[in-house]
């Protein structure tokens, strides 16, 4: 059967040591799977989600059991680039997140209270360690590929460095080996807006009384960096909303203003302010070096022409670092007007690249297996 | 004498009609002059300031009488491009501002209270009308040139459209004929941060109890848009402040974070939150068409390679619009790593261009005057 598992949770018992030096006593990992693991467990693809994503990468039952669409439905599904009729797709909510995996909104077992900012800072590498433990539990020794865009791409890169022996391939889209000063600065603006909101209360707000204004502003800033200048011009231009001429007051009147305000409000409904701090900090800290050994996965690195958050120049830095270690890789800059969001929106070109890359990885693996048999 | 006037104020009496339809009963204009007006009043250059600027364009006495530096000391002064030994330079605080000219922080004569958000929205054209009335009072019928960068450049363009007969030349640097959706979006983020600050109180905060957090966040966002991505990387990179390794907490640790926080705090000390709303709105509304008649000033339009807020493509739109009306113009894209701020920082190339342009304007004016005499 090639079905979606729906939301599941794995409990990792015992002390889970983090890069920052602290430990968590037990970690819950919320995850979903799509498709069927082959008898010898060799068809698994791990998808890593980005800042505001979650485990629900493709259509399947949600928390209430009803079927709902996934955030990467254009690429993950039966017959698609990441073909759930052939591959066993695993996607986990990241450590520090707010969709079921242990994070600042979880209960600190020592105090019985919500962690808030007492939760330890987590790194991209910590997220990857949790994913590795999940694969252990699922009986997946080696992945066909680990795939992700943006912060998901950072996790994919971290996999290559941390567990090079556990994956045949790494697909890193719209990502960077380290944030530049501008991206850190935008993250800091978002964090400042959250922390300045009086309802933030040092991170100890009640779950139903979030610092909504601060989180919405953080999302507005973020959202601008996900779109391209030309894309915004085409989408909104200077069009006014529901009126012919200027109002000469401070009510939102340009379409782009109400769109952003709407994005901010909607985000607050499904995301957590403390988690926003932890995720952006994990990205700021990420500072990746390519795998040191010679047994390295193969790489597909993609960037998008209009992505100015993690522009092609930063993808080229990844490529240069990998080539200097003799890695085998494919690099493609995809032409797109969608800015950073292109990794979520560009179906055709991205799908063709990822689909063909996975086919090649699978074919090579089968060839090697045949050779070993004969 | 070629001296700085120090801060002065002109009272414009009577109803001052605004583009939005409302009127102000009397307007105060705070301004400064540098150099000496020639006997026939033909050497005047009006400099228009940008969002956070003021009338103190060059070194001279400040409010307390002590000499202090100006914001364009690299271009305005004796022997410089805008040579105060030869030209009579006028610079006024804009309408709606917070440095002496009537704005939301002024007293509403009808109620005796601070205007706050009851102050009418002002446009770039309203600012220019105030400047024109100031020139009337100073006995300046026709300018040699009107000069400005960013929002100052918008004023310069508005002069060309509104009073084409009153200036020989227009110098518009790092500016645009209309903001795109992205620039409006960044402005809206800043406004949202101010309005969300509980101390904002609908704009009716006490002058000594500003919505400091909101205004600082607005400035942080703005500041990022004034720098270039490469410039930020060179200036800050990923350097940590006062430490070797990550702290694993939420205290600012990257240099770029503390720099931005500092810029935010410093801005709050010298700027007003309500004014920030009015200035950004005036920019959002600006939507310029070139002069309609044939008697047009000459133009110098400049842009800067790394300015992504008002990129060269937008300067080219100004140029195309002017050329379609048969305007005489010089256009230069100046190579600079300083982003939008380059118009404040690029001394040599910008100075040479502006200096030579003004020389030519002056020479042509003198030639015409000689012809008229002979």
XYZ file of N, CA and C in Angstrom, chain A residues 93-256:
492
model
N 8.507 16.734 12.076
C 8.559 18.103 12.591
C 9.888 18.291 13.313
N 10.509 19.451 13.085
C 11.864 19.636 13.614
C 11.869 19.853 15.127
N 12.985 19.526 15.722
C 13.224 19.800 17.132
C 13.137 21.320 17.351
N 12.430 21.716 18.379
C 12.259 23.143 18.643
C 11.036 23.724 17.967
N 10.366 22.899 17.150
C 9.201 23.357 16.399
C 7.944 23.416 17.252
N 6.825 23.624 16.592
C 5.567 23.787 17.329
C 4.466 22.921 16.740
N 4.851 21.798 16.136
C 3.841 20.930 15.538
C 3.961 19.503 16.062
N 4.333 19.365 17.305
C 4.294 18.038 17.911
C 5.636 17.523 18.403
N 6.702 17.910 17.726
C 8.030 17.536 18.209
C 8.401 18.446 19.385
N 9.183 17.911 20.308
C 9.561 18.675 21.503
C 10.134 20.046 21.142
N 9.646 21.059 21.823
C 10.079 22.431 21.548
C 9.762 23.325 22.727
N 9.927 24.628 22.573
C 9.711 25.551 23.693
C 8.270 25.557 24.206
N 7.338 25.067 23.410
C 5.953 24.992 23.865
C 5.654 23.703 24.624
N 6.627 22.790 24.690
C 6.424 21.528 25.415
C 6.566 21.753 26.919
N 6.239 20.701 27.657
C 6.324 20.789 29.120
C 7.711 20.340 29.572
N 8.335 21.177 30.371
C 9.616 20.823 30.979
C 9.343 19.783 32.066
N 9.841 18.542 31.906
C 9.494 17.498 32.877
C 9.958 17.824 34.295
N 10.988 18.650 34.406
C 11.494 18.964 35.747
C 10.569 19.889 36.519
N 9.949 20.838 35.810
C 9.117 21.836 36.497
C 7.628 21.592 36.295
N 7.290 20.829 35.279
C 5.881 20.641 34.965
C 5.265 21.830 34.253
N 6.075 22.847 33.950
C 5.587 24.028 33.228
C 6.080 24.022 31.787
N 5.415 24.842 30.980
C 5.847 25.076 29.608
C 7.301 25.583 29.644
N 8.135 25.052 28.727
C 9.542 25.452 28.698
C 9.717 26.962 28.494
N 9.043 27.512 27.481
C 9.328 28.900 27.111
C 10.803 29.049 26.761
N 11.387 30.182 27.103
C 12.792 30.432 26.738
C 13.781 29.639 27.586
N 13.282 28.871 28.545
C 14.187 27.978 29.283
C 14.546 26.741 28.448
N 13.819 26.546 27.358
C 14.164 25.460 26.433
C 15.547 25.751 25.843
N 16.390 24.728 25.744
C 17.737 25.001 25.212
C 17.696 25.395 23.731
N 18.614 26.263 23.338
C 18.733 26.568 21.914
C 19.105 25.302 21.157
N 18.509 25.129 19.997
C 18.830 23.956 19.184
C 19.496 24.416 17.890
N 20.285 23.524 17.318
C 20.953 23.826 16.051
C 20.353 22.942 14.952
N 20.700 23.269 13.724
C 20.284 22.441 12.592
C 20.816 21.016 12.790
N 22.012 20.906 13.336
C 22.604 19.579 13.567
C 21.789 18.800 14.604
N 21.283 19.490 15.625
C 20.416 18.819 16.601
C 19.161 18.277 15.920
N 18.578 19.081 15.028
C 17.384 18.621 14.298
C 17.694 17.332 13.540
N 18.857 17.324 12.905
C 19.266 16.188 12.092
C 19.501 14.948 12.971
N 20.054 15.159 14.158
C 20.258 14.031 15.077
C 18.917 13.393 15.456
N 17.920 14.228 15.673
C 16.594 13.693 15.993
C 16.061 12.882 14.806
N 16.231 13.425 13.609
C 15.773 12.705 12.413
C 16.478 11.348 12.284
N 17.772 11.332 12.612
C 18.530 10.074 12.521
C 17.968 9.036 13.499
N 17.615 9.504 14.702
C 17.046 8.586 15.692
C 15.691 8.065 15.230
N 14.934 8.925 14.562
C 13.645 8.492 14.008
C 13.858 7.393 12.971
N 14.832 7.585 12.094
C 15.103 6.568 11.064
C 15.531 5.252 11.714
N 16.353 5.351 12.767
C 16.719 4.134 13.510
C 15.458 3.369 13.903
N 14.520 4.101 14.490
C 13.305 3.468 15.004
C 12.466 2.884 13.869
N 12.546 3.514 12.693
C 11.765 3.024 11.545
C 12.507 1.913 10.801
N 13.702 1.574 11.257
C 14.470 0.505 10.616
C 15.111 0.915 9.304
N 15.364 2.195 9.167
C 15.990 2.692 7.931
C 17.457 2.973 8.221
N 18.311 2.117 7.688
C 19.732 2.256 7.953
C 20.340 3.329 7.052
N 19.926 3.254 5.783
C 20.501 4.166 4.800
C 19.385 4.723 3.921
N 19.449 6.052 3.702
C 18.450 6.735 2.876
C 18.860 6.683 1.414
N 17.839 6.704 0.565
C 18.122 6.952 -0.843
C 18.540 8.429 -0.989
N 17.800 9.290 -0.306
C 18.130 10.718 -0.384
C 17.517 11.471 0.782
N 18.169 12.552 1.143
C 17.572 13.516 2.048
C 17.378 14.806 1.253
N 16.183 15.391 1.368
C 15.761 16.490 0.503
C 15.220 17.628 1.348
N 15.570 18.863 1.001
C 14.944 19.980 1.685
C 15.249 21.302 1.014
N 14.372 22.289 1.254
C 14.584 23.640 0.750
C 14.712 24.598 1.919
N 15.466 25.674 1.733
C 15.641 26.694 2.768
C 16.198 26.059 4.046
N 15.533 26.205 5.181
C 16.036 25.563 6.404
C 16.045 24.044 6.252
N 15.155 23.524 5.408
C 15.182 22.091 5.107
C 16.440 21.722 4.331
N 16.886 22.628 3.474
C 18.127 22.408 2.731
C 19.341 22.416 3.656
N 19.264 23.260 4.685
C 20.358 23.259 5.673
C 20.431 21.904 6.363
N 19.269 21.359 6.719
C 19.255 20.027 7.340
C 19.842 18.991 6.383
N 19.492 19.093 5.103
C 20.020 18.131 4.128
C 21.548 18.224 4.078
N 22.063 19.465 4.080
C 23.522 19.649 4.085
C 24.131 19.090 5.376
N 23.463 19.336 6.485
C 23.973 18.839 7.768
C 24.009 17.305 7.777
N 22.999 16.685 7.164
C 23.010 15.224 7.019
C 24.284 14.762 6.329
N 24.649 15.453 5.269
C 25.817 15.046 4.479
C 27.088 15.081 5.310
N 27.148 16.028 6.208
C 28.342 16.188 7.028
C 28.339 15.213 8.205
N 27.153 15.015 8.773
C 27.040 14.313 10.042
C 26.863 12.807 9.852
N 26.127 12.448 8.818
C 25.862 11.023 8.565
C 26.105 10.700 7.091
N 27.303 10.978 6.577
C 27.536 10.769 5.138
C 27.327 9.308 4.742
N 27.503 8.392 5.681
C 27.361 6.968 5.364
C 25.906 6.527 5.357
N 25.004 7.442 5.727
C 23.609 7.019 5.842
C 22.724 7.514 4.712
N 23.289 8.144 3.704
C 22.443 8.564 2.578
C 23.221 8.511 1.264
N 22.535 8.038 0.220
C 23.153 8.012 -1.102
C 23.237 9.410 -1.703
N 22.252 10.230 -1.354
C 22.176 11.523 -2.037
C 21.612 12.604 -1.135
N 21.976 13.837 -1.479
C 21.506 15.019 -0.759
C 20.958 16.003 -1.782
N 19.735 16.459 -1.564
C 19.140 17.461 -2.455
C 18.883 18.712 -1.628
N 19.604 19.778 -1.946
C 19.523 21.018 -1.167
C 19.045 22.141 -2.085
N 17.843 22.650 -1.827
C 17.234 23.672 -2.690
C 17.161 25.005 -1.958
N 17.409 26.088 -2.683
C 17.193 27.450 -2.160
C 17.763 27.607 -0.759
N 19.004 27.212 -0.600
C 19.558 27.248 0.748
C 20.959 27.836 0.750
N 21.598 27.779 1.895
C 22.905 28.405 2.041
C 23.716 27.616 3.064
N 25.015 27.697 2.958
C 25.855 27.035 3.955
C 25.988 27.900 5.213
N 25.674 29.177 5.094
C 25.680 30.080 6.260
C 24.967 31.361 5.875
N 24.192 31.902 6.789
C 23.488 33.151 6.522
C 24.481 34.309 6.456
N 24.230 35.248 5.567
C 24.994 36.484 5.551
C 24.414 37.467 6.557
N 25.096 38.607 6.694
C 24.693 39.609 7.687
C 23.264 40.097 7.440
N 22.877 40.236 6.155
C 21.540 40.763 5.865
C 20.455 39.801 6.355
N 20.636 38.513 6.099
C 19.627 37.530 6.510
C 19.559 37.452 8.037
N 20.707 37.511 8.706
C 20.709 37.535 10.174
C 19.975 38.784 10.657
N 20.205 39.900 9.980
C 19.581 41.163 10.372
C 18.058 41.074 10.253
N 17.567 40.510 9.145
C 16.111 40.361 9.003
C 15.565 39.454 10.107
N 16.271 38.360 10.425
C 15.822 37.486 11.515
C 15.766 38.249 12.834
N 16.770 39.090 13.060
C 16.832 39.831 14.321
C 15.683 40.846 14.410
N 15.303 41.438 13.283
C 14.149 42.343 13.291
C 12.899 41.573 13.727
N 12.704 40.389 13.165
C 11.546 39.573 13.538
C 11.570 39.225 15.020
N 12.722 38.800 15.492
C 12.824 38.459 16.919
C 12.554 39.685 17.793
N 13.102 40.841 17.381
C 12.893 42.067 18.165
C 11.418 42.421 18.244
N 10.692 42.234 17.135
C 9.266 42.556 17.128
C 8.516 41.642 18.092
N 8.886 40.369 18.140
C 8.226 39.421 19.059
C 8.546 39.783 20.507
N 9.826 40.029 20.773
C 10.256 40.275 22.151
C 9.694 41.599 22.666
N 9.515 42.580 21.751
C 8.995 43.892 22.169
C 7.499 43.847 22.461
N 6.805 42.834 21.964
C 5.358 42.744 22.197
C 5.122 42.450 23.684
N 4.378 43.310 24.392
C 4.212 43.095 25.839
C 3.619 41.722 26.171
N 2.829 41.167 25.243
C 2.250 39.847 25.525
C 3.298 38.729 25.473
N 4.480 39.039 24.974
C 5.528 38.024 24.915
C 5.911 37.568 26.334
N 5.960 38.517 27.254
C 6.179 38.194 28.674
C 7.399 37.299 28.880
N 8.489 37.656 28.225
C 9.707 36.874 28.378
C 9.595 35.454 27.863
N 8.623 35.227 26.992
C 8.441 33.890 26.414
C 7.422 33.055 27.168
N 6.895 33.591 28.299
C 5.986 32.808 29.155
C 4.521 33.185 28.957
N 4.139 33.462 27.722
C 2.727 33.750 27.422
C 1.924 32.449 27.512
N 0.627 32.589 27.731
C -0.253 31.418 27.659
C -0.432 31.047 26.188
N -0.550 29.735 25.894
C -0.644 29.308 24.493
C -1.779 29.990 23.727
N -2.832 30.405 24.423
C -3.938 31.062 23.717
C -3.833 32.580 23.785
N -2.705 33.096 24.249
C -2.520 34.553 24.321
C -1.127 34.903 23.812
N -0.869 34.495 22.588
C 0.436 34.730 21.960
C 0.734 36.213 21.779
N 2.007 36.579 21.661
C 2.352 37.939 21.214
C 2.041 38.070 19.725
N 0.741 38.195 19.437
C 0.261 38.100 18.059
C 0.791 39.235 17.181
N 0.823 40.446 17.736
C 1.296 41.580 16.927
C 2.757 41.382 16.534
N 3.570 41.026 17.513
C 4.997 40.847 17.243
C 5.241 39.729 16.252
N 4.565 38.602 16.445
C 4.761 37.464 15.546
C 4.282 37.804 14.133
N 3.171 38.550 14.048
C 2.664 38.936 12.729
C 3.667 39.847 12.014
N 4.274 40.768 12.757
C 5.258 41.669 12.137
C 6.479 40.876 11.684
N 6.912 39.930 12.527
C 8.044 39.074 12.140
C 7.725 38.351 10.831
N 6.510 37.851 10.717
C 6.122 37.129 9.510
C 6.064 38.066 8.301
N 5.579 39.293 8.514
C 5.526 40.259 7.411
C 6.930 40.506 6.853
N 7.874 40.757 7.756
C 9.255 40.979 7.307
C 9.748 39.750 6.550
N 9.558 38.579 7.179
C 10.004 37.342 6.540
C 9.389 37.192 5.158
N 8.101 37.428 5.093
C 7.388 37.217 3.832
C 7.961 38.084 2.707
N 8.313 39.316 3.032
C 8.898 40.176 1.993
C 10.187 39.545 1.459
N 10.969 38.942 2.371
C 12.237 38.359 1.917
C 12.026 37.070 1.120
N 10.826 36.487 1.212
C 10.555 35.262 0.450
C 10.105 35.560 -0.968
N 9.670 36.785 -1.218
C 9.198 37.150 -2.559
C 10.291 37.961 -3.253
N 10.191 38.069 -4.560
C 11.155 38.909 -5.269
C 10.542 40.283 -5.521
N 11.433 41.272 -5.729
C 10.954 42.625 -5.991
C 10.082 42.651 -7.255
N 10.555 41.991 -8.308
C 9.775 41.954 -9.549
C 8.480 41.175 -9.354
N 8.574 40.064 -8.626
C 7.380 39.263 -8.370
C 6.323 40.069 -7.634
N 6.750 40.850 -6.646
C 5.802 41.682 -5.906
C 5.204 42.757 -6.804
N 6.053 43.312 -7.667
C 5.547 44.352 -8.562
C 4.464 43.766 -9.467
N 4.753 42.556 -9.998
C 3.769 41.937 -10.888
C 2.489 41.563 -10.154
N 2.659 41.071 -8.933
C 1.508 40.555 -8.182
C 0.636 41.690 -7.641
N 1.278 42.760 -7.167
C 0.529 43.824 -6.495
C 0.673 45.185 -7.168
N 1.855 45.447 -7.694
C 2.129 46.775 -8.226
C 1.776 47.817 -7.184
N 1.096 48.875 -7.621
C 0.652 49.925 -6.706
C -0.867 49.919 -6.597
N -1.465 48.772 -6.901
C -2.931 48.692 -6.883
C -3.492 48.959 -5.496
N -4.594 49.706 -5.484
C -5.282 49.959 -4.223
C -6.356 48.897 -4.038
N -6.735 48.691 -2.794
C -7.704 47.657 -2.480
C -9.065 48.311 -2.291
N -10.029 47.865 -3.068
C -11.423 48.303 -2.894
C -11.607 49.807 -3.022
N -10.730 50.482 -3.775
C -10.958 51.916 -3.931
C -10.225 52.428 -5.159
N -10.657 53.601 -5.605
C -10.090 54.181 -6.808
C -8.949 55.128 -6.481
N -9.079 55.803 -5.335
C -8.098 56.846 -5.038
C -7.664 56.771 -3.576
N -6.607 57.507 -3.251
C -6.056 57.433 -1.912
C -7.048 57.918 -0.850
N -6.962 57.301 0.324
C -7.884 57.613 1.420
C -7.361 58.765 2.271
N -6.076 59.034 2.191
C -5.438 60.042 3.043
C -5.684 59.752 4.524
N -5.566 58.469 4.878
C -5.531 58.085 6.284
C -4.562 56.909 6.433
N -4.494 56.332 7.637
C -3.486 55.295 7.865
C -4.045 53.875 7.786
N -5.231 53.735 7.221
C -5.757 52.396 6.988
C -5.006 51.798 5.790
N -4.733 50.497 5.834
C -4.078 49.839 4.690
C -4.889 50.105 3.436
N -4.238 50.596 2.409
C -5.000 50.838 1.187
C -4.369 50.186 -0.030
N -3.046 50.042 -0.028
C -2.423 49.311 -1.123
C -2.683 47.822 -0.915
N -2.889 47.106 -2.013
C -3.159 45.670 -1.909
C -2.042 44.948 -1.182
N -0.796 45.370 -1.442
C 0.324 44.678 -0.818
C 0.273 44.810 0.702
